[in-house]
Amino acid sequence: MMRYQYILLSFFLLIGHAYAQDLLNDHKAVLELLKQEKDKAVKSVKGSSKASFNDLGKLLDLGEWKLVNTHLNNKSGLSKVEAALLLAKYHWLNNDFAASEKAVKSLSKKEQQDYRVQRTFALLEIEAWDLEQAEKQCLSLLKSHPEDVETKLILGRAYMLQKKYKEALALADDMIAKQPKDAAGYFLKADVFFWDQNSEEAEKVLVQGLALNPLNADARFYYGYAIWRRIDARQLNAMVAQWDIALAINPLHFQTHWHLGNGHTNLTFADYIDADEKAIRAALTAAEEDFTANRIDQALHTINKVKEEYPTSVLPQMHEASLLYGDFDAADRFQRLEKAEDLFLDILKRKKHYGPAHNGLAAVIKSKRIPFLKSYPTIMQALKAPKISNMEDFLEIFPDVAYYPGDVAKGMAWNQLYTSVVYFPFLVKQHRLFVIPPLHVDLALAMKAPYFRFNSTFDNRQWMDIRGVGSGAAAIEYVERGAFEERNVLLHEYVHLFHGRVLTDEQNRRIKALYYQAMEKGLTLDYYSQNNESEYLAQTYPAYFEKVKVHPLDFKSMNTLSDLQQKDPDMYSFLDDLISRERAYLAGDKQAMASNWSQVYLNLAEEAAKNDYQEAYKLLDTALHYDNKYLPAILAYAKFHIAEGEFEAAKSRIAQANEINPNYAPIYMLTGDLLIASQPEDLEAQAAAYTQGFGLEQDYMEKSKNAAILREFYFSRGDLNKAIQVAKTYVASGSQISTYLRDRLNDQRSFYHWQLSLLGYQDAVDSLAYLSSQRPQHYPLRIQYAEALLANGKEDEAVKNLNEVYRTLQASQVSRPEFELLLAEAFFQKGDLVNTELYLEKLMVRDGDPARLDYNYNLRLVRLLAKADKTAKAALFYQKLPKENGLLSQSADFATQAWLAFHQNELEKAISYATQALDLYAYNIEAFQLLTQISKKQSKVENILTKYRSNMVIQPKL
């Protein structure tokens, strides 16, 4: 949210060398301008025994807060009103709203009538979330001071936060019309556009404002945010550069710290890695135990000892600040928060752009603001004595609430769940839990999943810094904010958990249908719910329970029941029915959610089937006991029967499902699976079944999955042409309404570009380059791109591409040996035998472990060893490999034997193996290249190559 200064900066319409530069995108030029203006303002203040109100206000606007505070403490020739206004602004900038209010309330009644003081009271009413009073006060002030810009800005903000966007926009337009050379109106208009979900228009207006005033922290934050909203990973550096400017102007800029600490970064975990992390966290275990036992001083003593042992690490300091923040019951909480703030700021001086410290600082800033809310006393009283009706299951699902001393953390979590507590037993049955990590614990540690340290989201955020995930986590700072009527992230993430594990197939299909409808008709509540059906439900479900406006984090925080009813009445009706069922179940009507129990037991059966089909069948029996027509459970029987080779039993279950609903597309997809298993030679019938399933499916997401199945059906049977045609057809006609669907569409697109690249098509390599740049931590795509580069003789680019992510994988201590294999290949093709040997040694520790790579990559390793004159080692490793039966695997196996024979000087055997490889799969490039190489020595092979070229619908350009 933009924070507007009392004193407008008007000195930017000047002429000179600095001003001739690009003050929009050249962050160095902007920082130089900031330094110049600070130096001028400081010189003016220090050169005068009586600094003026305007000069001191300018210094506050430029971030020189300590200097201003020193002058105020020295009583530097200001009137009482001026001194109080500056002191109020100083405390406001430092998020101490109570001290800000105290400064202006210390004035006499007469002095408080000064319109500038009244304006300050209006600003503080917004911070207390009394928006109507703030609006009323501003309108009253404008009667006597109709052109006061600062009052208009506060009024505009009061309008905006009440979602009176038309009124706010009209006010901004009036300001621009009357004062076109003042940035204030443009910034207000941009703010309104952002809140009203119109980021493109917001950016245009923002740029106009920044041309007039390039040193506004809020505008700089929003410009960086607008860059991120372009969803282009190549622009992350530009995003962060804007946020550096914002923090240079306002070192406590909340939104900038929050975003830099919640995945919006140009860094990876390789930039965070601490070599002593394991030892440090182990040494801090005692502090954790003392914290939970409310022995805070002892915990801090332990941390200080670890600090001394590891003076270069920021982890002990993070831990200390985290515990100071997490002690919600402390009597001296504000003082602890101030100490935590200093610690986080110090960490950021030592480790620039360290996301956890940015997030910690944002948490502290917000926690300092919360007690000023007018609703704080009532809410806090309820949190201290929460009425938890199902403590046993509550602690089973949310074990981390017991980590925080006292009862406040428990109350904060419980009070945000509403009727969704109904899902506790469903989740307990599946051994699911939800973690609430403290500030010093990242998602990877909290979820025990290294994945989160080396992957990014659909919108280019780094998971390493994200503080909530639908698989079961919402960090403590989110829990605190949600408890005080801000966005309910705890419930949002918890919705993801039961959405994926408890809701029925019918409910999920209905949610997707409603999401598609909302997207097509423009009914979504906010931009975040537009991403996909998961975010759509996770945004709308909490809105159902929010009767009043909530104090915002940003513009995706404001959804209420009224918004839901007015914007998306069909989704409201669905949720009303869902939540009515939840209430009925809580009241004792167990039939209200019988089908949900069917889904739970189906999930359990899927897990059991990995080891014991008989146990899986028992669980499916229970699923059908709850709902004897639950189609996914019936089809699960058939799927397990197919896996066991019980084809007649599978047919019977499929027939049972068909009687219930003959138009249910999954029936035909499973029929295709059955035909593959029972009639492997009948490719026509198999393809017909899959094609029918694809055609019947109405759900876009399920249709995308069916398209992938159909493509792989053709590809795995060696028909690359049809596989590519399926992919191209889906790209041309498939929906891309959601992030999920865009990903599926890009998967299809990358498949055919990858395959064409392997055949030497340069334009396909260029297309893969673009796709990879947009999803830099999509590892399968990185691998496809690297393979494409290697196939086209671009070894240097391949090494660069692979190293960009290999560094992060190493820092995360995640083993991805396929990257090492491709690096070895790249260096071999470059003729760099030293680096080739280095990576081969990593791959061949103890003569190689086949379990580290999949079958086809193991075969690729054998071929590389042979090419690198390690034929004996290659042959020994090949003997270790278990055989796989798929056509592509068999073809790769023959090609591998061909290369081994070639390097053993058995050319006839090599030719035989290579032709067998091409008989199975006409596009086996390794076999094709080997025959090409042999043809230089044996002219008869040219005839063989001609024959196999004629089998290729797509001609290779190698």
Coordinates of C-alpha atoms in Angstrom, one line a residue, residues 489-918:
V489 CA -3.4 -17.4 5.2
L490 CA -3.7 -20.2 7.7
L491 CA -7.2 -21.1 6.5
H492 CA -6.1 -20.5 2.9
E493 CA -3.3 -23.0 3.1
Y494 CA -5.4 -25.4 5.2
V495 CA -8.1 -25.3 2.4
H496 CA -5.4 -26.6 0.0
L497 CA -4.8 -29.5 2.4
F498 CA -8.4 -30.7 2.6
H499 CA -9.1 -29.7 -1.0
G500 CA -6.6 -32.3 -2.2
R501 CA -7.2 -35.0 0.4
V502 CA -10.8 -34.9 1.5
L503 CA -13.1 -33.3 -1.1
T504 CA -14.8 -35.7 -3.5
D505 CA -14.2 -36.1 -7.2
E506 CA -17.6 -34.5 -7.9
Q507 CA -16.8 -31.6 -5.6
N508 CA -13.4 -31.1 -7.3
R509 CA -14.9 -31.2 -10.7
R510 CA -17.6 -28.6 -9.7
I511 CA -14.9 -26.3 -8.2
K512 CA -13.0 -26.4 -11.5
A513 CA -16.2 -25.8 -13.5
L514 CA -17.0 -22.8 -11.3
Y515 CA -13.4 -21.5 -11.6
Y516 CA -13.5 -21.8 -15.4
Q517 CA -16.8 -19.9 -15.4
A518 CA -15.5 -17.2 -13.1
M519 CA -12.5 -16.7 -15.3
E520 CA -14.5 -16.6 -18.5
K521 CA -17.0 -14.1 -17.0
G522 CA -14.6 -12.0 -14.9
L523 CA -16.1 -13.1 -11.6
T524 CA -13.0 -13.8 -9.5
L525 CA -12.4 -12.0 -6.3
D526 CA -8.8 -11.0 -7.0
Y527 CA -5.8 -11.7 -9.2
Y528 CA -4.5 -14.4 -7.0
S529 CA -7.7 -16.5 -7.2
Q530 CA -7.3 -16.2 -11.0
N531 CA -4.2 -18.4 -11.0
N532 CA -5.9 -21.8 -10.8
E533 CA -8.8 -23.7 -9.2
S534 CA -6.8 -24.4 -6.1
E535 CA -6.1 -20.7 -5.4
Y536 CA -9.7 -20.0 -6.4
L537 CA -11.1 -22.2 -3.7
A538 CA -8.5 -21.2 -1.2
Q539 CA -9.4 -17.5 -1.7
T540 CA -13.2 -17.9 -1.7
Y541 CA -13.6 -20.3 1.2
P542 CA -12.1 -17.9 3.8
A543 CA -14.1 -15.0 2.2
Y544 CA -17.3 -16.9 3.1
F545 CA -16.5 -16.4 6.8
E546 CA -15.3 -12.8 6.7
K547 CA -18.3 -10.6 7.4
V548 CA -16.2 -7.3 7.7
K549 CA -13.3 -5.9 5.8
V550 CA -10.0 -7.1 7.1
H551 CA -6.8 -5.2 7.8
P552 CA -4.7 -5.7 4.6
L553 CA -1.3 -7.1 3.8
D554 CA -2.0 -6.0 0.2
F555 CA -4.8 -6.1 -2.3
K556 CA -5.4 -9.8 -2.2
S557 CA -6.4 -9.5 1.4
M558 CA -9.7 -7.9 1.3
N559 CA -12.2 -10.5 0.3
T560 CA -15.5 -10.7 2.3
L561 CA -18.7 -12.6 2.3
S562 CA -20.4 -9.6 0.6
D563 CA -17.8 -9.6 -2.2
L564 CA -18.3 -13.3 -2.8
Q565 CA -22.1 -13.0 -2.9
Q566 CA -22.0 -10.1 -5.3
K567 CA -19.1 -11.1 -7.6
D568 CA -19.5 -14.9 -7.8
P569 CA -23.0 -16.0 -6.6
D570 CA -22.6 -19.5 -8.1
M571 CA -19.4 -20.1 -6.1
Y572 CA -21.1 -18.7 -3.0
S573 CA -24.0 -21.2 -3.5
F574 CA -21.5 -24.1 -3.8
L575 CA -19.6 -23.0 -0.7
D576 CA -22.9 -22.4 1.2
D577 CA -23.8 -26.1 0.4
L578 CA -20.4 -27.3 1.3
I579 CA -20.2 -25.5 4.6
S580 CA -23.8 -26.5 5.4
R581 CA -22.7 -30.1 5.1
E582 CA -19.7 -29.3 7.4
R583 CA -22.0 -27.8 10.0
A584 CA -24.4 -30.8 9.7
Y585 CA -21.6 -33.2 10.2
L586 CA -20.3 -31.3 13.3
A587 CA -23.8 -31.4 14.6
G588 CA -23.9 -35.2 14.4
D589 CA -25.2 -36.0 10.8
K590 CA -22.4 -38.4 9.7
Q591 CA -24.2 -39.0 6.3
A592 CA -23.6 -35.4 5.4
M593 CA -20.0 -36.2 4.4
A594 CA -20.1 -39.9 3.7
S595 CA -18.7 -39.5 0.2
N596 CA -15.8 -37.6 1.7
W597 CA -14.9 -40.7 3.7
S598 CA -15.0 -42.7 0.5
Q599 CA -12.4 -40.4 -0.9
V600 CA -10.3 -40.7 2.3
Y601 CA -10.3 -44.5 2.1
L602 CA -9.6 -44.3 -1.6
N603 CA -6.5 -42.3 -0.8
L604 CA -5.4 -44.8 1.8
A605 CA -6.0 -47.6 -0.7
E606 CA -3.7 -45.9 -3.3
E607 CA -1.0 -45.8 -0.7
A608 CA -1.5 -49.4 0.4
A609 CA -1.4 -50.6 -3.2
K610 CA 2.2 -49.7 -3.4
N611 CA 3.0 -52.7 -1.1
D612 CA -0.1 -54.8 -0.6
Y613 CA -3.1 -55.1 -3.0
Q614 CA -5.1 -57.1 -0.5
E615 CA -4.9 -54.4 2.0
A616 CA -5.8 -51.9 -0.7
Y617 CA -9.0 -53.9 -1.6
K618 CA -10.1 -53.9 2.0
L619 CA -9.8 -50.1 2.1
L620 CA -11.7 -49.8 -1.1
D621 CA -14.4 -52.0 0.4
T622 CA -14.7 -49.4 3.2
A623 CA -14.8 -46.6 0.7
L624 CA -17.8 -48.2 -1.0
H625 CA -19.4 -48.9 2.4
Y626 CA -19.7 -45.1 2.8
D627 CA -20.8 -44.5 -0.8
N628 CA -21.5 -47.6 -3.0
K629 CA -21.6 -45.5 -6.2
Y630 CA -18.3 -43.6 -5.7
L631 CA -16.9 -44.0 -9.2
P632 CA -13.2 -43.2 -8.4
A633 CA -13.2 -46.1 -5.9
I634 CA -14.8 -48.5 -8.3
L635 CA -12.3 -47.6 -11.0
A636 CA -9.5 -48.0 -8.4
Y637 CA -10.5 -51.7 -8.1
A638 CA -10.2 -52.0 -11.8
K639 CA -6.8 -50.3 -11.8
F640 CA -5.4 -52.6 -9.1
H641 CA -6.9 -55.7 -10.9
I642 CA -5.1 -54.7 -14.1
A643 CA -1.8 -54.3 -12.2
E644 CA -2.3 -57.9 -10.8
G645 CA -3.2 -59.3 -14.2
E646 CA -6.8 -60.0 -13.2
F647 CA -8.3 -58.7 -16.5
E648 CA -11.8 -60.2 -16.1
A649 CA -12.2 -58.7 -12.7
A650 CA -11.1 -55.4 -14.1
K651 CA -13.6 -55.6 -16.9
S652 CA -16.4 -56.3 -14.4
R653 CA -15.5 -53.2 -12.3
I654 CA -15.3 -51.0 -15.5
A655 CA -18.8 -52.3 -16.5
Q656 CA -20.1 -51.5 -13.0
A657 CA -18.8 -47.9 -13.4
N658 CA -20.3 -47.7 -16.9
E659 CA -23.8 -48.6 -15.6
I660 CA -23.6 -45.7 -13.1
N661 CA -22.4 -43.1 -15.6
P662 CA -21.5 -44.1 -19.2
N663 CA -20.2 -40.5 -19.9
Y664 CA -17.6 -40.6 -17.2
A665 CA -14.4 -40.1 -19.2
P666 CA -12.0 -41.8 -16.8
I667 CA -13.8 -45.1 -17.6
Y668 CA -12.4 -45.0 -21.2
M669 CA -8.9 -44.0 -20.2
L670 CA -8.8 -47.0 -17.8
T671 CA -10.2 -49.1 -20.6
G672 CA -7.2 -48.1 -22.7
D673 CA -4.9 -49.2 -19.8
L674 CA -6.7 -52.5 -19.7
L675 CA -6.4 -53.1 -23.4
I676 CA -2.7 -52.4 -23.3
A677 CA -2.2 -54.9 -20.5
S678 CA -4.6 -57.6 -21.9
Q679 CA -4.3 -57.1 -25.7
P680 CA -0.9 -55.5 -26.2
E681 CA -0.9 -55.9 -30.0
D682 CA -4.3 -54.2 -30.5
L683 CA -2.9 -50.7 -30.9
E684 CA -6.0 -49.5 -32.7
A685 CA -8.4 -50.5 -29.9
Q686 CA -6.1 -48.9 -27.3
A687 CA -5.9 -45.6 -29.2
A688 CA -9.6 -45.6 -29.8
A689 CA -10.3 -46.0 -26.0
Y690 CA -7.9 -43.2 -25.2
T691 CA -9.3 -41.0 -27.9
Q692 CA -12.9 -41.6 -26.6
G693 CA -11.8 -40.7 -23.1
F694 CA -10.1 -37.5 -24.4
G695 CA -13.2 -36.5 -26.4
L696 CA -15.7 -37.1 -23.5
E697 CA -13.7 -35.2 -20.9
Q698 CA -15.2 -31.8 -20.3
D699 CA -12.9 -30.8 -17.4
Y700 CA -10.0 -28.8 -18.9
M701 CA -7.5 -30.1 -16.4
E702 CA -8.5 -33.7 -16.8
K703 CA -8.4 -33.2 -20.6
S704 CA -4.9 -31.9 -20.4
K705 CA -3.9 -35.1 -18.5
N706 CA -5.6 -37.3 -21.1
A707 CA -3.7 -35.4 -23.9
A708 CA -0.4 -36.2 -22.1
I709 CA -1.5 -39.9 -21.9
L710 CA -2.4 -40.0 -25.5
R711 CA 0.9 -38.4 -26.6
E712 CA 2.9 -40.8 -24.5
F713 CA 0.9 -43.7 -25.9
Y714 CA 2.2 -42.9 -29.3
F715 CA 5.7 -41.9 -28.3
S716 CA 6.3 -45.0 -26.2
R717 CA 5.3 -47.1 -29.2
G718 CA 7.8 -45.3 -31.4
D719 CA 5.4 -43.2 -33.4
L720 CA 7.1 -39.8 -32.9
N721 CA 5.2 -38.1 -35.6
K722 CA 1.8 -38.9 -34.0
A723 CA 3.1 -38.0 -30.6
I724 CA 4.2 -34.6 -31.9
Q725 CA 0.9 -34.1 -33.7
V726 CA -1.0 -34.8 -30.4
A727 CA 1.2 -32.2 -28.7
K728 CA 0.8 -29.6 -31.4
T729 CA -3.0 -30.1 -31.5
Y730 CA -3.2 -29.7 -27.8
V731 CA -1.1 -26.5 -27.9
A732 CA -3.3 -25.1 -30.6
S733 CA -6.6 -25.9 -28.9
G734 CA -6.0 -26.6 -25.2
S735 CA -7.2 -24.2 -22.6
Q736 CA -4.6 -22.0 -20.8
I737 CA -7.0 -20.3 -18.5
S738 CA -5.1 -21.3 -15.3
T739 CA -1.4 -21.6 -14.3
Y740 CA -1.8 -25.4 -14.2
L741 CA -3.2 -25.5 -17.7
R742 CA -0.5 -23.1 -19.0
D743 CA 2.1 -25.5 -17.5
R744 CA 0.5 -28.5 -19.2
L745 CA 0.4 -26.6 -22.4
N746 CA 4.0 -25.7 -22.1
D747 CA 4.9 -29.3 -21.3
Q748 CA 3.4 -30.3 -24.6
R749 CA 5.1 -27.4 -26.4
S750 CA 8.5 -28.3 -24.8
F751 CA 8.0 -31.9 -25.7
Y752 CA 7.8 -31.3 -29.4
H753 CA 10.5 -28.7 -29.4
W754 CA 12.8 -31.0 -27.5
Q755 CA 12.2 -33.9 -29.9
L756 CA 12.7 -31.7 -33.0
S757 CA 15.9 -30.3 -31.4
L758 CA 17.3 -33.7 -31.0
L759 CA 16.8 -34.1 -34.7
G760 CA 18.8 -31.0 -35.4
Y761 CA 16.0 -28.3 -35.9
Q762 CA 17.6 -25.1 -34.7
D763 CA 14.4 -23.1 -34.4
A764 CA 13.2 -25.7 -31.9
V765 CA 16.3 -25.2 -29.9
D766 CA 15.6 -21.4 -29.8
S767 CA 12.0 -22.1 -28.6
L768 CA 13.3 -24.4 -25.8
A769 CA 15.7 -21.6 -24.8
Y770 CA 12.8 -19.2 -24.3
L771 CA 10.7 -21.7 -22.4
S772 CA 13.6 -22.5 -20.1
S773 CA 14.3 -18.8 -19.5
Q774 CA 10.7 -18.4 -18.3
R775 CA 10.9 -21.4 -15.9
P776 CA 14.5 -21.4 -14.8
Q777 CA 14.1 -23.9 -12.0
H778 CA 12.0 -26.4 -14.0
Y779 CA 14.6 -29.1 -13.9
P780 CA 13.1 -31.5 -16.5
L781 CA 12.9 -28.6 -18.9
R782 CA 16.5 -27.6 -18.1
I783 CA 17.5 -31.1 -19.0
Q784 CA 15.6 -31.1 -22.3
Y785 CA 17.2 -27.8 -23.2
A786 CA 20.7 -29.1 -22.3
E787 CA 20.1 -32.3 -24.4
A788 CA 19.0 -30.1 -27.3
L789 CA 22.1 -27.9 -27.0
L790 CA 24.4 -31.0 -26.9
A791 CA 22.6 -32.5 -29.9
N792 CA 23.3 -29.4 -31.9
G793 CA 26.9 -28.9 -30.9
K794 CA 26.4 -26.0 -28.5
E795 CA 28.5 -27.4 -25.7
D796 CA 29.5 -24.0 -24.1
E797 CA 25.8 -23.0 -23.8
A798 CA 24.9 -26.4 -22.4
V799 CA 27.6 -26.1 -19.7
K800 CA 26.3 -22.6 -18.8
N801 CA 22.7 -23.7 -18.7
L802 CA 23.5 -26.7 -16.5
N803 CA 25.7 -24.8 -14.1
E804 CA 23.1 -22.2 -13.5
V805 CA 21.1 -24.7 -11.5
Y806 CA 23.7 -27.3 -10.6
R807 CA 25.2 -24.7 -8.2
T808 CA 21.8 -24.4 -6.4
L809 CA 21.4 -28.2 -6.3
Q810 CA 24.8 -28.6 -4.7
A811 CA 24.0 -25.9 -2.1
S812 CA 20.7 -27.7 -1.3
Q813 CA 22.6 -31.0 -1.0
V814 CA 20.3 -32.5 -3.5
S815 CA 21.7 -35.2 -5.8
R816 CA 20.8 -34.8 -9.4
P817 CA 23.3 -37.1 -11.2
E818 CA 21.7 -36.5 -14.6
F819 CA 23.1 -33.0 -14.4
E820 CA 26.6 -34.4 -13.8
L821 CA 26.1 -36.8 -16.7
L822 CA 25.1 -34.1 -19.1
L823 CA 28.0 -31.9 -17.9
A824 CA 30.4 -34.8 -18.5
E825 CA 28.9 -35.1 -22.1
A826 CA 29.3 -31.4 -22.7
F827 CA 32.9 -31.3 -21.6
F828 CA 33.7 -34.5 -23.6
Q829 CA 32.2 -32.9 -26.7
K830 CA 34.3 -29.8 -26.0
G831 CA 37.4 -31.9 -25.8
D832 CA 37.9 -30.9 -22.2
L833 CA 39.0 -34.3 -20.9
V834 CA 40.0 -33.0 -17.4
N835 CA 36.4 -31.9 -16.6
T836 CA 35.0 -34.9 -18.4
E837 CA 37.0 -37.1 -16.0
L838 CA 35.9 -35.0 -13.0
Y839 CA 32.2 -35.6 -13.6
L840 CA 32.7 -39.3 -14.7
E841 CA 34.4 -39.9 -11.4
K842 CA 31.4 -38.5 -9.5
L843 CA 29.1 -40.8 -11.5
M844 CA 31.3 -43.9 -11.2
V845 CA 32.1 -44.0 -7.5
R846 CA 32.6 -47.6 -6.6
D847 CA 32.3 -48.5 -10.3
G848 CA 28.8 -46.9 -10.5
D849 CA 25.5 -47.4 -8.9
P850 CA 22.6 -48.1 -11.3
A851 CA 20.1 -46.9 -8.7
R852 CA 21.3 -43.3 -9.1
L853 CA 20.0 -42.8 -12.6
D854 CA 17.0 -44.1 -14.6
Y855 CA 17.5 -46.8 -17.1
N856 CA 17.9 -44.6 -20.2
Y857 CA 20.4 -42.3 -18.5
N858 CA 22.4 -45.3 -17.3
L859 CA 22.6 -46.4 -20.9
R860 CA 23.7 -42.9 -21.9
L861 CA 26.4 -43.1 -19.2
V862 CA 27.6 -46.4 -20.7
R863 CA 27.8 -44.9 -24.2
L864 CA 29.7 -41.9 -22.8
L865 CA 32.2 -44.1 -21.0
A866 CA 32.7 -46.1 -24.2
K867 CA 33.3 -42.9 -26.3
A868 CA 35.8 -41.7 -23.6
D869 CA 37.9 -44.8 -24.2
K870 CA 36.7 -46.4 -21.0
T871 CA 35.2 -49.3 -22.8
A872 CA 36.1 -52.0 -20.2
K873 CA 34.5 -49.9 -17.4
A874 CA 31.5 -49.2 -19.7
A875 CA 31.0 -52.9 -20.3
L876 CA 31.2 -53.8 -16.6
F877 CA 28.7 -51.1 -15.7
Y878 CA 26.4 -52.2 -18.5
Q879 CA 26.3 -55.7 -17.0
K880 CA 25.0 -54.3 -13.8
L881 CA 21.9 -52.8 -15.4
P882 CA 18.6 -54.6 -15.1
K883 CA 16.7 -54.8 -18.4
E884 CA 13.6 -52.8 -19.2
N885 CA 10.9 -53.9 -21.6
G886 CA 9.6 -50.7 -23.1
L887 CA 10.2 -50.2 -26.9
L888 CA 12.2 -47.0 -26.4
S889 CA 14.3 -48.6 -23.6
Q890 CA 15.0 -51.6 -25.8
S891 CA 16.0 -49.4 -28.7
A892 CA 18.3 -47.5 -26.4
D893 CA 19.7 -50.7 -25.1
F894 CA 20.6 -51.9 -28.7
A895 CA 22.1 -48.5 -29.5
T896 CA 24.3 -48.8 -26.4
Q897 CA 25.4 -52.3 -27.3
A898 CA 26.2 -50.9 -30.8
W899 CA 28.5 -48.2 -29.3
L900 CA 30.2 -50.8 -27.1
A901 CA 30.8 -53.1 -30.0
F902 CA 32.1 -50.2 -32.1
H903 CA 34.7 -49.2 -29.5
Q904 CA 35.6 -52.9 -29.2
N905 CA 36.4 -52.8 -33.0
E906 CA 33.5 -55.2 -33.7
L907 CA 32.0 -53.2 -36.6
E908 CA 29.6 -55.9 -37.9
K909 CA 28.1 -56.4 -34.5
A910 CA 27.9 -52.7 -34.1
I911 CA 26.0 -52.3 -37.4
S912 CA 23.6 -55.2 -36.4
Y913 CA 22.8 -53.7 -33.0
A914 CA 22.3 -50.2 -34.5
T915 CA 19.9 -51.5 -37.1
Q916 CA 18.0 -53.4 -34.4
A917 CA 17.7 -50.1 -32.5
L918 CA 16.3 -48.4 -35.5

